[in-house]
Amino acid sequence: MKKVALYVFAIFFGLAGISHFALESFFTAVMPDWVPYRPAIVYVSGIVEILLARFAE
């Protein structure tokens, strides 16, 4: 059961990371205006989520 939960977690994290690229304008819009480099932060956090999904084992 733990292995299944790990794979489900990895799939959700991977999809969340991909959505950072597909829906960048949404993620940028929900960030406060005082945050600098908002698009870059969205892309970097998407990359981090994809990497976390990849190395979830």
PDB file of C-alpha atoms in Angstrom:
ATOM      1  CA  MET A   1       0.000   0.000   0.000  1.00  0.00           C
ATOM      2  CA  LYS A   2       2.877   2.390   0.732  1.00  0.00           C
ATOM      3  CA  LYS A   3       4.242   1.871  -2.769  1.00  0.00           C
ATOM      4  CA  VAL A   4       0.865   2.707  -4.329  1.00  0.00           C
ATOM      5  CA  ALA A   5       0.572   5.855  -2.221  1.00  0.00           C
ATOM      6  CA  LEU A   6       4.083   6.859  -3.255  1.00  0.00           C
ATOM      7  CA  TYR A   7       3.240   6.487  -6.944  1.00  0.00           C
ATOM      8  CA  VAL A   8      -0.004   8.445  -6.529  1.00  0.00           C
ATOM      9  CA  PHE A   9       1.942  11.176  -4.732  1.00  0.00           C
ATOM     10  CA  ALA A  10       4.541  11.236  -7.513  1.00  0.00           C
ATOM     11  CA  ILE A  11       1.863  11.467 -10.212  1.00  0.00           C
ATOM     12  CA  PHE A  12       0.143  14.375  -8.479  1.00  0.00           C
ATOM     13  CA  PHE A  13       3.436  16.173  -7.937  1.00  0.00           C
ATOM     14  CA  GLY A  14       4.399  15.651 -11.564  1.00  0.00           C
ATOM     15  CA  LEU A  15       1.061  16.967 -12.806  1.00  0.00           C
ATOM     16  CA  ALA A  16       1.332  19.961 -10.488  1.00  0.00           C
ATOM     17  CA  GLY A  17       4.791  20.698 -11.863  1.00  0.00           C
ATOM     18  CA  ILE A  18       3.600  20.469 -15.447  1.00  0.00           C
ATOM     19  CA  SER A  19       0.660  22.749 -14.641  1.00  0.00           C
ATOM     20  CA  HIS A  20       3.130  25.442 -13.595  1.00  0.00           C
ATOM     21  CA  PHE A  21       4.174  25.635 -17.250  1.00  0.00           C
ATOM     22  CA  ALA A  22       0.719  25.174 -18.779  1.00  0.00           C
ATOM     23  CA  LEU A  23      -1.014  27.644 -16.423  1.00  0.00           C
ATOM     24  CA  GLU A  24       1.820  30.063 -15.684  1.00  0.00           C
ATOM     25  CA  SER A  25      -0.464  33.105 -15.881  1.00  0.00           C
ATOM     26  CA  PHE A  26      -2.742  31.631 -13.187  1.00  0.00           C
ATOM     27  CA  PHE A  27       0.111  30.913 -10.794  1.00  0.00           C
ATOM     28  CA  THR A  28       1.630  34.339 -11.421  1.00  0.00           C
ATOM     29  CA  ALA A  29      -1.711  36.050 -10.799  1.00  0.00           C
ATOM     30  CA  VAL A  30      -2.223  34.421  -7.388  1.00  0.00           C
ATOM     31  CA  MET A  31       1.163  35.567  -6.118  1.00  0.00           C
ATOM     32  CA  PRO A  32       1.349  38.893  -4.253  1.00  0.00           C
ATOM     33  CA  ASP A  33       2.528  41.900  -6.252  1.00  0.00           C
ATOM     34  CA  TRP A  34       5.488  42.482  -3.941  1.00  0.00           C
ATOM     35  CA  VAL A  35       7.098  39.150  -4.948  1.00  0.00           C
ATOM     36  CA  PRO A  36       9.869  39.849  -7.484  1.00  0.00           C
ATOM     37  CA  TYR A  37      10.461  37.688 -10.578  1.00  0.00           C
ATOM     38  CA  ARG A  38       7.081  35.975 -10.284  1.00  0.00           C
ATOM     39  CA  PRO A  39       7.207  34.128 -13.638  1.00  0.00           C
ATOM     40  CA  ALA A  40      10.701  32.831 -12.884  1.00  0.00           C
ATOM     41  CA  ILE A  41       9.593  31.624  -9.455  1.00  0.00           C
ATOM     42  CA  VAL A  42       6.628  29.815 -11.011  1.00  0.00           C
ATOM     43  CA  TYR A  43       8.885  28.052 -13.527  1.00  0.00           C
ATOM     44  CA  VAL A  44      11.516  27.120 -10.937  1.00  0.00           C
ATOM     45  CA  SER A  45       8.910  25.753  -8.533  1.00  0.00           C
ATOM     46  CA  GLY A  46       7.441  23.718 -11.399  1.00  0.00           C
ATOM     47  CA  ILE A  47      10.852  22.236 -12.133  1.00  0.00           C
ATOM     48  CA  VAL A  48      11.347  21.423  -8.453  1.00  0.00           C
ATOM     49  CA  GLU A  49       7.969  19.671  -8.272  1.00  0.00           C
ATOM     50  CA  ILE A  50       8.764  17.615 -11.359  1.00  0.00           C
ATOM     51  CA  LEU A  51      12.127  16.640  -9.880  1.00  0.00           C
ATOM     52  CA  LEU A  52      10.510  15.695  -6.580  1.00  0.00           C
ATOM     53  CA  ALA A  53       8.031  13.528  -8.472  1.00  0.00           C
ATOM     54  CA  ARG A  54      10.837  11.872 -10.391  1.00  0.00           C
ATOM     55  CA  PHE A  55      12.935  11.087  -7.332  1.00  0.00           C
ATOM     56  CA  ALA A  56      10.052  10.133  -5.019  1.00  0.00           C
ATOM     57  CA  GLU A  57      11.371   6.591  -4.685  1.00  0.00           C
TER      58      GLU A  57
END
